[in-house]
Short mmCIF file of N, CA and C in Angstrom, two decimals:
data_model
loop_
_atom_site.label_atom_id
_atom_site.label_comp_id
_atom_site.label_asym_id
_atom_site.label_seq_id
_atom_site.Cartn_x
_atom_site.Cartn_y
_atom_site.Cartn_z
N MET A 1 92.33 83.66 119.12
CA MET A 1 92.20 84.99 119.51
C MET A 1 93.15 84.54 120.34
N ARG A 2 93.88 86.34 120.75
CA ARG A 2 94.71 86.16 121.38
C ARG A 2 94.55 86.63 122.67
N GLY A 3 95.68 85.77 123.81
CA GLY A 3 95.50 85.85 125.13
C GLY A 3 95.59 86.84 125.69
N PHE A 4 94.89 87.75 126.98
CA PHE A 4 95.21 88.39 127.73
C PHE A 4 95.54 88.13 128.82
N THR A 5 96.71 89.40 129.77
CA THR A 5 96.42 89.17 131.00
C THR A 5 96.18 90.78 131.54
N VAL A 6 95.51 90.76 132.69
CA VAL A 6 95.32 92.20 133.46
C VAL A 6 96.28 92.97 133.39
N GLY A 7 95.74 94.69 132.57
CA GLY A 7 96.68 95.68 132.61
C GLY A 7 96.98 95.76 130.80
N GLU A 8 96.67 94.48 130.02
CA GLU A 8 96.94 94.64 128.87
C GLU A 8 96.12 95.53 127.85
N THR A 9 96.46 96.51 126.90
CA THR A 9 95.51 97.17 125.93
C THR A 9 95.83 96.40 124.72
N ASP A 10 94.76 96.06 123.95
CA ASP A 10 94.93 95.46 122.28
C ASP A 10 94.46 96.40 121.68
N VAL A 11 95.20 96.92 120.81
CA VAL A 11 94.51 98.02 119.62
C VAL A 11 94.92 97.28 118.41
N HIS A 12 93.63 97.43 117.23
CA HIS A 12 94.19 96.91 116.06
C HIS A 12 94.52 98.06 115.32
N HIS A 13 95.33 97.89 114.50
CA HIS A 13 96.18 99.27 113.95
C HIS A 13 96.32 98.57 112.24
N ARG A 14 96.17 99.58 111.32
CA ARG A 14 96.53 99.14 109.63
C ARG A 14 97.78 100.36 109.12
N PHE A 15 98.82 99.74 109.07
CA PHE A 15 99.88 100.80 108.26
C PHE A 15 99.91 100.36 106.90
N ASP A 16 100.82 101.53 106.18
CA ASP A 16 100.81 101.22 104.74
C ASP A 16 102.16 101.55 104.36
N VAL A 17 103.25 100.46 103.88
CA VAL A 17 103.76 100.33 103.51
C VAL A 17 104.75 99.87 101.92
N ASP A 18 105.27 100.95 101.67
CA ASP A 18 105.40 100.93 99.78
C ASP A 18 104.19 100.50 99.07
N GLY A 19 103.14 101.22 99.40
CA GLY A 19 102.15 100.96 98.92
C GLY A 19 101.17 99.59 99.02
N LYS A 20 101.53 99.06 100.53
CA LYS A 20 100.92 97.62 100.65
C LYS A 20 100.20 97.96 102.19
N SER A 21 99.31 97.36 102.38
CA SER A 21 98.83 97.89 103.67
C SER A 21 98.52 96.59 104.40
N HIS A 22 99.11 96.79 105.46
CA HIS A 22 99.42 95.73 106.53
C HIS A 22 98.78 96.04 107.81
N GLU A 23 97.91 95.47 108.37
CA GLU A 23 96.99 94.91 109.47
C GLU A 23 97.76 94.05 110.62
N LEU A 24 97.89 94.79 111.93
CA LEU A 24 98.08 94.02 112.94
C LEU A 24 97.57 94.66 114.50
N TRP A 25 97.47 94.06 115.29
CA TRP A 25 97.27 94.25 116.62
C TRP A 25 98.50 94.33 117.83
N LEU A 26 98.44 95.22 118.68
CA LEU A 26 99.49 95.76 119.41
C LEU A 26 98.73 95.81 120.61
N THR A 27 99.79 94.45 121.58
CA THR A 27 99.12 95.23 122.84
C THR A 27 100.23 95.18 123.71
N ARG A 28 100.33 96.17 124.77
CA ARG A 28 100.94 97.00 125.25
C ARG A 28 100.83 96.23 126.75
N SER A 29 102.34 95.83 127.36
CA SER A 29 102.69 95.26 128.50
C SER A 29 103.67 95.85 129.44
N GLY A 30 103.50 96.87 129.86
CA GLY A 30 104.52 97.44 130.32
C GLY A 30 105.53 98.50 129.65
N SER A 31 106.54 98.31 129.38
CA SER A 31 107.60 98.86 128.47
C SER A 31 107.68 98.22 127.02
N ALA A 32 106.58 96.93 127.10
CA ALA A 32 107.30 96.43 125.69
C ALA A 32 105.82 96.16 124.74
N TYR A 33 105.71 95.82 123.66
CA TYR A 33 104.56 95.12 123.10
C TYR A 33 104.44 94.42 122.73
N ARG A 34 103.68 93.19 122.32
CA ARG A 34 103.15 92.15 121.59
C ARG A 34 102.85 92.19 120.28
N LEU A 35 103.29 92.52 119.57
CA LEU A 35 102.67 92.29 117.62
C LEU A 35 102.03 91.13 117.34
N ASP A 36 100.93 90.94 116.89
CA ASP A 36 100.28 90.31 116.47
C ASP A 36 99.56 89.97 114.90
N LEU A 37 100.42 89.31 114.29
CA LEU A 37 99.98 89.60 112.67
C LEU A 37 98.75 88.34 112.45
N PRO A 38 98.24 88.93 110.98
CA PRO A 38 96.89 88.30 110.65
C PRO A 38 97.28 86.73 110.57
N ASP A 39 99.05 86.50 110.37
CA ASP A 39 99.13 85.07 109.63
C ASP A 39 99.25 84.35 111.25
N GLY A 40 99.10 84.86 112.44
CA GLY A 40 99.27 84.33 113.55
C GLY A 40 100.43 84.04 114.42
N LYS A 41 101.39 84.59 113.48
CA LYS A 41 102.80 85.14 114.21
C LYS A 41 102.82 86.19 115.49
N THR A 42 103.78 85.96 116.05
CA THR A 42 103.39 87.10 117.45
C THR A 42 105.07 87.51 117.40
N HIS A 43 105.29 88.60 117.98
CA HIS A 43 106.87 89.11 117.92
C HIS A 43 106.48 90.37 119.21
N SER A 44 107.63 89.91 120.26
CA SER A 44 107.81 91.02 121.37
C SER A 44 108.45 92.10 120.81
N ILE A 45 108.17 93.34 120.69
CA ILE A 45 109.10 94.48 120.55
C ILE A 45 108.96 95.53 121.39
N SER A 46 110.15 96.30 121.53
CA SER A 46 110.09 97.81 122.22
C SER A 46 111.32 98.69 121.25
N LEU A 47 111.19 99.63 122.11
CA LEU A 47 111.92 101.01 121.05
C LEU A 47 112.25 101.77 122.26
N ILE A 48 113.59 101.74 122.13
CA ILE A 48 114.36 102.82 123.67
C ILE A 48 115.01 103.63 122.64
N GLU A 49 114.58 104.95 122.60
CA GLU A 49 114.90 106.09 122.31
C GLU A 49 115.84 106.84 122.94
N ASP A 50 117.50 106.45 122.73
CA ASP A 50 118.67 107.12 122.88
C ASP A 50 118.64 108.58 122.77
N VAL A 51 118.41 109.26 121.88
CA VAL A 51 118.34 110.95 121.82
C VAL A 51 116.76 110.97 120.80
N PRO A 52 116.66 112.02 120.74
CA PRO A 52 115.62 112.01 119.83
C PRO A 52 115.56 112.00 118.31
N GLY A 53 114.85 111.25 117.97
CA GLY A 53 115.56 110.44 116.24
C GLY A 53 116.21 109.31 116.44
N TYR A 54 116.87 108.91 117.41
CA TYR A 54 117.71 107.64 117.30
C TYR A 54 117.57 106.74 118.36
N GLY A 55 117.53 105.31 118.03
CA GLY A 55 117.00 104.59 119.59
C GLY A 55 117.45 102.70 118.77
N ARG A 56 117.06 102.32 119.89
CA ARG A 56 117.40 100.90 119.68
C ARG A 56 116.01 100.09 119.46
N LEU A 57 115.93 99.12 118.44
CA LEU A 57 114.76 98.56 118.31
C LEU A 57 115.13 96.87 118.78
N THR A 58 114.12 96.82 119.35
CA THR A 58 113.97 94.90 119.57
C THR A 58 113.40 94.40 119.21
N VAL A 59 113.29 93.33 118.77
CA VAL A 59 112.40 92.55 117.97
C VAL A 59 112.64 91.26 118.15
N ASP A 60 112.00 90.50 119.19
CA ASP A 60 112.38 88.82 119.69
C ASP A 60 113.60 88.73 120.38
N GLY A 61 114.08 89.76 121.04
CA GLY A 61 115.18 89.63 121.82
C GLY A 61 116.33 90.08 120.70
N LEU A 62 116.37 90.42 119.72
CA LEU A 62 117.64 91.02 118.73
C LEU A 62 116.83 92.36 118.89
N SER A 63 118.55 93.49 118.97
CA SER A 63 118.19 94.71 119.18
C SER A 63 119.36 95.13 117.72
N GLU A 64 118.65 96.52 117.24
CA GLU A 64 119.52 96.71 116.48
C GLU A 64 119.30 98.47 116.22
N PRO A 65 120.15 99.61 115.83
CA PRO A 65 120.03 100.74 115.98
C PRO A 65 119.28 100.97 114.87
N ILE A 66 118.39 102.12 114.91
CA ILE A 66 117.42 102.75 114.19
C ILE A 66 117.61 104.31 113.96
N ALA A 67 116.89 104.92 113.06
CA ALA A 67 116.90 106.25 113.08
C ALA A 67 115.44 106.61 112.94
N PHE A 68 114.60 107.76 113.15
CA PHE A 68 113.37 107.80 112.92
C PHE A 68 113.19 109.47 112.98
N VAL A 69 112.07 109.30 112.43
CA VAL A 69 111.35 111.02 111.96
C VAL A 69 109.79 111.05 112.04
N ILE A 70 109.25 111.47 112.72
CA ILE A 70 107.65 111.46 112.49
C ILE A 70 107.70 112.61 112.14
N ASP A 71 106.49 112.03 110.98
CA ASP A 71 106.48 113.24 110.21
C ASP A 71 104.50 113.34 109.96
N GLY A 72 103.74 113.75 111.00
CA GLY A 72 101.93 113.47 110.60
C GLY A 72 101.78 112.11 111.13
N ASP A 73 101.18 111.19 110.02
CA ASP A 73 100.87 110.04 110.33
C ASP A 73 101.67 109.08 110.03
N THR A 74 103.28 109.99 109.37
CA THR A 74 104.26 108.91 108.41
C THR A 74 105.57 108.43 109.46
N VAL A 75 105.70 107.50 109.87
CA VAL A 75 106.98 107.31 110.61
C VAL A 75 108.25 106.88 109.34
N HIS A 76 109.00 107.86 109.17
CA HIS A 76 110.20 107.55 108.51
C HIS A 76 111.33 106.74 109.04
N ILE A 77 111.46 105.14 108.83
CA ILE A 77 112.69 104.34 109.72
C ILE A 77 113.69 104.37 108.71
N HIS A 78 114.90 104.49 109.30
CA HIS A 78 116.53 103.96 108.38
C HIS A 78 116.54 102.84 109.52
N ARG A 79 117.01 101.72 109.01
CA ARG A 79 117.48 100.30 109.55
C ARG A 79 117.95 100.14 108.93
N ALA A 80 119.23 99.04 109.27
CA ALA A 80 120.22 98.58 108.16
C ALA A 80 120.44 98.82 106.98
N GLY A 81 120.64 99.89 106.54
CA GLY A 81 121.15 100.78 105.50
C GLY A 81 120.03 100.95 104.24
N ARG A 82 118.51 100.55 105.23
CA ARG A 82 117.07 100.59 104.22
C ARG A 82 116.24 101.77 105.06
N ALA A 83 115.89 102.30 104.27
CA ALA A 83 114.44 103.45 104.57
C ALA A 83 113.17 103.05 104.57
N TYR A 84 112.13 103.00 104.91
CA TYR A 84 111.10 102.74 105.47
C TYR A 84 110.12 103.95 105.61
N ALA A 85 109.00 103.94 104.96
CA ALA A 85 108.11 104.71 105.27
C ALA A 85 106.61 104.02 105.29
N LEU A 86 106.59 104.46 107.19
CA LEU A 86 105.45 103.54 107.84
C LEU A 86 103.99 104.64 107.79
N LYS A 87 103.01 104.48 106.82
CA LYS A 87 101.73 105.64 107.24
C LYS A 87 100.21 105.13 107.86
N TYR A 88 100.20 105.76 109.22
CA TYR A 88 99.59 105.01 110.11
C TYR A 88 97.84 105.56 109.32
N VAL A 89 96.94 104.48 109.28
CA VAL A 89 95.79 104.69 108.65
C VAL A 89 94.92 104.51 109.54
N ASP A 90 94.26 105.73 109.77
CA ASP A 90 93.55 105.94 110.81
C ASP A 90 92.34 105.06 110.25
N PRO A 91 91.76 104.31 111.27
CA PRO A 91 90.71 103.75 111.33
C PRO A 91 89.28 104.04 111.13
N LEU A 92 88.80 105.69 111.54
CA LEU A 92 87.80 106.47 111.53
C LEU A 92 87.59 106.76 109.93
N ILE A 93 88.85 107.37 109.65
CA ILE A 93 88.84 107.76 108.33
C ILE A 93 88.58 106.33 106.74
N ALA A 94 89.65 105.52 107.45
CA ALA A 94 89.29 104.18 106.50
C ALA A 94 88.03 103.98 106.39
N PHE A 95 87.30 103.98 107.02
CA PHE A 95 85.59 103.56 107.66
C PHE A 95 85.32 104.31 106.75
N ALA A 96 85.30 105.79 106.96
CA ALA A 96 84.37 106.63 106.54
C ALA A 96 84.33 106.92 105.20
N THR A 97 85.62 106.60 104.38
CA THR A 97 85.88 106.51 103.04
C THR A 97 85.48 105.10 102.42
N ALA A 98 85.41 104.17 102.97
CA ALA A 98 84.99 102.81 102.48
C ALA A 98 83.35 103.26 101.49
N GLY A 99 82.98 102.16 100.78
CA GLY A 99 81.74 101.94 100.60
C GLY A 99 81.57 101.42 98.92
N ASP A 100 80.51 100.99 98.92
CA ASP A 100 80.47 100.53 96.90
C ASP A 100 81.30 101.23 95.86
N ASP A 101 81.67 102.64 96.59
CA ASP A 101 81.99 104.01 95.58
C ASP A 101 83.63 103.82 95.60
N ALA A 102 84.40 103.01 96.65
CA ALA A 102 85.41 103.32 97.19
C ALA A 102 85.50 104.30 98.02
N GLY A 103 84.76 105.08 98.49
CA GLY A 103 84.90 106.51 99.74
C GLY A 103 84.93 107.91 98.51
N GLN A 104 85.13 107.40 97.37
CA GLN A 104 85.78 108.74 96.60
C GLN A 104 84.63 109.57 96.52
N ASN A 105 83.40 109.42 96.41
CA ASN A 105 81.89 110.38 96.02
C ASN A 105 81.23 110.71 97.56
N VAL A 106 81.30 109.66 98.60
CA VAL A 106 80.80 110.17 99.97
C VAL A 106 81.36 109.69 101.11
N ALA A 107 81.61 110.70 101.91
CA ALA A 107 82.24 110.91 103.17
C ALA A 107 80.47 110.24 103.90
N ARG A 108 80.77 108.98 104.65
CA ARG A 108 80.57 108.15 105.20
C ARG A 108 80.14 108.54 107.06
N ALA A 109 79.23 108.05 108.18
CA ALA A 109 79.56 108.49 109.33
C ALA A 109 80.38 107.35 109.72
N PRO A 110 81.55 106.98 110.63
CA PRO A 110 82.24 105.99 111.20
C PRO A 110 81.58 104.97 112.16
N MET A 111 80.79 105.78 112.90
CA MET A 111 79.97 105.52 113.87
C MET A 111 79.12 106.14 114.21
N PRO A 112 77.76 106.14 114.97
CA PRO A 112 76.54 106.27 115.41
C PRO A 112 77.19 107.98 116.03
N GLY A 113 76.31 108.72 116.09
CA GLY A 113 76.72 110.24 116.93
C GLY A 113 75.90 111.46 116.58
N VAL A 114 76.49 112.53 116.86
CA VAL A 114 75.72 113.70 116.12
C VAL A 114 76.31 114.63 115.47
N VAL A 115 76.17 115.26 114.73
CA VAL A 115 76.56 116.35 114.05
C VAL A 115 76.99 117.56 114.77
N VAL A 116 78.26 117.81 114.81
CA VAL A 116 78.48 119.41 115.66
C VAL A 116 78.65 120.34 114.85
N ALA A 117 79.22 120.33 113.86
CA ALA A 117 79.40 121.31 113.15
C ALA A 117 79.42 120.95 111.27
N VAL A 118 78.87 121.33 110.40
CA VAL A 118 79.23 121.19 109.17
C VAL A 118 79.77 122.24 108.40
N LYS A 119 81.31 121.93 108.08
CA LYS A 119 82.23 123.22 107.72
C LYS A 119 81.96 123.46 105.92
N VAL A 120 81.31 123.11 105.25
CA VAL A 120 81.46 123.20 103.82
C VAL A 120 79.74 123.69 103.53
N GLU A 121 79.66 123.93 101.80
CA GLU A 121 78.30 124.43 101.30
C GLU A 121 78.56 123.76 100.16
N GLU A 122 76.70 123.24 99.63
CA GLU A 122 77.22 122.85 98.51
C GLU A 122 77.15 124.16 97.30
N GLY A 123 78.22 123.16 96.20
CA GLY A 123 78.68 123.99 95.28
C GLY A 123 80.28 124.63 95.88
N GLN A 124 80.36 124.46 96.65
CA GLN A 124 82.19 125.04 97.23
C GLN A 124 82.99 123.40 96.55
N ALA A 125 83.88 124.00 96.13
CA ALA A 125 84.98 122.83 95.65
C ALA A 125 85.70 122.82 96.58
N VAL A 126 86.13 121.32 96.88
CA VAL A 126 87.56 121.13 98.32
C VAL A 126 88.43 120.60 97.76
N LEU A 127 89.77 120.89 98.42
CA LEU A 127 91.00 119.68 98.17
C LEU A 127 90.81 118.55 99.59
N ALA A 128 91.29 117.54 98.80
CA ALA A 128 91.60 116.09 99.61
C ALA A 128 91.95 116.93 100.86
N GLY A 129 91.61 116.31 102.43
CA GLY A 129 91.68 116.86 103.60
C GLY A 129 91.19 117.74 104.16
N THR A 130 90.20 118.45 103.09
CA THR A 130 89.54 119.53 104.11
C THR A 130 88.17 118.91 104.88
N VAL A 131 87.81 119.56 105.92
CA VAL A 131 87.14 119.02 106.87
C VAL A 131 85.76 119.40 106.42
N LEU A 132 85.19 118.06 106.49
CA LEU A 132 83.31 118.56 105.46
C LEU A 132 82.64 118.54 106.94
N VAL A 133 82.65 117.73 107.67
CA VAL A 133 81.98 117.85 109.22
C VAL A 133 82.84 117.32 110.50
N VAL A 134 82.25 118.13 111.38
CA VAL A 134 82.76 117.94 112.79
C VAL A 134 81.41 116.90 113.16
N ILE A 135 82.46 115.66 113.71
CA ILE A 135 80.59 115.14 114.39
C ILE A 135 81.33 114.38 115.93
N GLU A 136 80.47 114.14 116.35
CA GLU A 136 80.62 113.58 118.50
C GLU A 136 80.12 112.39 118.17
N SER A 137 80.95 111.29 118.75
CA SER A 137 80.34 110.15 119.09
C SER A 137 81.26 109.37 120.20
N MET A 138 80.74 109.71 120.94
CA MET A 138 81.17 108.48 122.52
C MET A 138 82.21 109.79 123.16
N LYS A 139 81.60 110.92 123.04
CA LYS A 139 81.94 111.93 123.46
C LYS A 139 83.41 112.24 122.82
N LEU A 140 83.63 111.88 122.12
CA LEU A 140 84.89 112.28 121.10
C LEU A 140 84.64 113.20 120.18
N GLU A 141 84.92 114.31 119.56
CA GLU A 141 84.87 115.12 118.09
C GLU A 141 86.24 114.36 117.49
N THR A 142 85.53 113.81 116.24
CA THR A 142 86.25 113.84 114.92
C THR A 142 85.75 114.58 113.66
N ALA A 143 86.88 115.00 113.20
CA ALA A 143 86.94 115.35 111.72
C ALA A 143 86.78 114.35 110.60
N ILE A 144 85.57 114.94 110.02
CA ILE A 144 85.32 114.05 108.69
C ILE A 144 85.68 114.72 107.17
N ARG A 145 87.21 114.40 106.49
CA ARG A 145 87.58 115.43 105.79
C ARG A 145 87.62 114.17 104.63
N ALA A 146 87.90 115.33 103.48
CA ALA A 146 87.62 115.31 102.21
C ALA A 146 88.82 114.05 101.70
N SER A 147 88.17 113.14 101.06
CA SER A 147 89.72 111.85 100.35
C SER A 147 89.85 112.32 99.17
N ARG A 148 89.30 113.39 98.49
CA ARG A 148 89.83 113.68 97.25
C ARG A 148 89.36 115.26 96.99
N ASP A 149 89.86 115.50 96.21
CA ASP A 149 89.58 117.08 95.67
C ASP A 149 88.51 116.66 95.29
N GLY A 150 87.34 117.91 94.84
CA GLY A 150 85.81 117.62 94.64
C GLY A 150 84.98 118.86 94.97
N VAL A 151 84.05 118.44 94.17
CA VAL A 151 82.89 119.84 94.93
C VAL A 151 81.66 119.37 95.02
N VAL A 152 81.44 119.41 96.75
CA VAL A 152 80.39 119.14 97.15
C VAL A 152 79.08 119.58 96.16
N THR A 153 78.22 118.07 96.58
CA THR A 153 77.23 118.19 95.48
C THR A 153 75.89 118.10 96.59
N ARG A 154 75.97 117.48 97.83
CA ARG A 154 75.01 117.81 98.74
C ARG A 154 75.40 117.51 100.10
N ILE A 155 74.93 118.02 100.60
CA ILE A 155 75.11 118.10 102.31
C ILE A 155 73.84 116.93 102.94
N HIS A 156 74.45 115.71 103.37
CA HIS A 156 73.15 114.84 104.19
C HIS A 156 72.25 115.66 105.57
N VAL A 157 73.29 116.23 106.04
CA VAL A 157 73.32 116.65 107.63
C VAL A 157 73.39 118.21 108.21
N LYS A 158 72.64 118.05 108.87
CA LYS A 158 73.01 119.82 109.67
C LYS A 158 73.66 119.51 111.16
N ALA A 159 74.16 120.89 111.47
CA ALA A 159 74.55 120.78 112.83
C ALA A 159 73.47 120.20 113.59
N GLY A 160 73.74 119.25 114.90
CA GLY A 160 72.42 118.79 115.86
C GLY A 160 71.68 117.74 115.62
N ASP A 161 72.03 117.22 114.03
CA ASP A 161 71.26 116.05 113.73
C ASP A 161 72.17 114.85 114.16
N SER A 162 71.27 113.49 114.45
CA SER A 162 71.70 112.68 115.31
C SER A 162 71.78 111.77 113.92
N PHE A 163 72.80 110.65 113.88
CA PHE A 163 72.64 109.61 112.79
C PHE A 163 73.79 108.35 113.29
N ASP A 164 72.98 107.45 112.59
CA ASP A 164 73.80 105.88 112.82
C ASP A 164 75.27 105.92 112.02
N ARG A 165 75.26 104.65 112.48
CA ARG A 165 76.72 104.62 111.57
C ARG A 165 76.30 103.94 109.50
N ASP A 166 77.48 104.80 108.99
CA ASP A 166 77.62 104.35 107.81
C ASP A 166 76.42 104.97 106.38
N VAL A 167 75.56 106.24 107.24
CA VAL A 167 75.06 106.57 106.81
C VAL A 167 75.69 108.05 105.90
N PRO A 168 75.37 108.78 104.68
CA PRO A 168 76.51 109.43 103.67
C PRO A 168 75.88 110.85 104.98
N LEU A 169 77.24 111.31 105.04
CA LEU A 169 77.17 112.62 105.43
C LEU A 169 77.48 113.92 104.49
N VAL A 170 78.74 113.62 103.32
CA VAL A 170 78.49 115.02 101.84
C VAL A 170 78.69 114.00 100.93
N THR A 171 78.28 114.38 99.86
CA THR A 171 78.82 113.70 98.67
C THR A 171 79.11 114.79 97.89
N LEU A 172 80.29 114.52 97.20
CA LEU A 172 81.13 115.21 96.44
C LEU A 172 80.93 114.28 94.81
N SER A 173 80.95 115.47 94.01
CA SER A 173 81.38 115.64 92.78
C SER A 173 81.71 114.03 91.92
N GLN A 174 81.80 113.52 91.02
CA GLN A 174 82.40 112.28 90.79
C GLN A 174 83.75 113.24 89.90
N GLU A 175 84.09 114.40 89.28
CA GLU A 175 84.88 114.95 88.68
C GLU A 175 85.86 115.42 89.86
N ASN A 176 86.80 115.13 89.69
CA ASN A 176 87.59 116.16 90.50
C ASN A 176 87.88 117.56 89.91
N VAL A 177 87.94 118.48 90.80
CA VAL A 177 88.24 119.99 90.64
C VAL A 177 89.70 120.05 89.44
#
């Protein structure tokens, strides 16, 4: 288990880089971060932005210039002559699209909550990313989106319904549109 000091915030993250998933924990301490990897390695990191899109990345005391562009959930980084695309994987979406069917057919509740709105109808064709249901959990609204193109075959909830974690919210057809 990682050690903590007062004022630190520890957050679990997942990024996809070049088609590979990477799990890590970031702990903010002042203006720097501690990066903990699953293999037990720990690194001290900081980023100072000199001008928009350009800065200095310091890892374990070694500093180097980088260029970066933020595009939605993806950060494109250019350092040492190489380009990297780090895509942030939202844990709520990852959980909602996980399951026996690999999330391709059933959008599930990532945590207990209440349905605020159902944004689709049975029989409706949807594209990947279409908002299916808006839920509220822990006073935060979250849009549950389609993980792929498909046709809504069943809506399991209606506005105002309370639900538990992992219950099905919307089912899509097995075939893509």
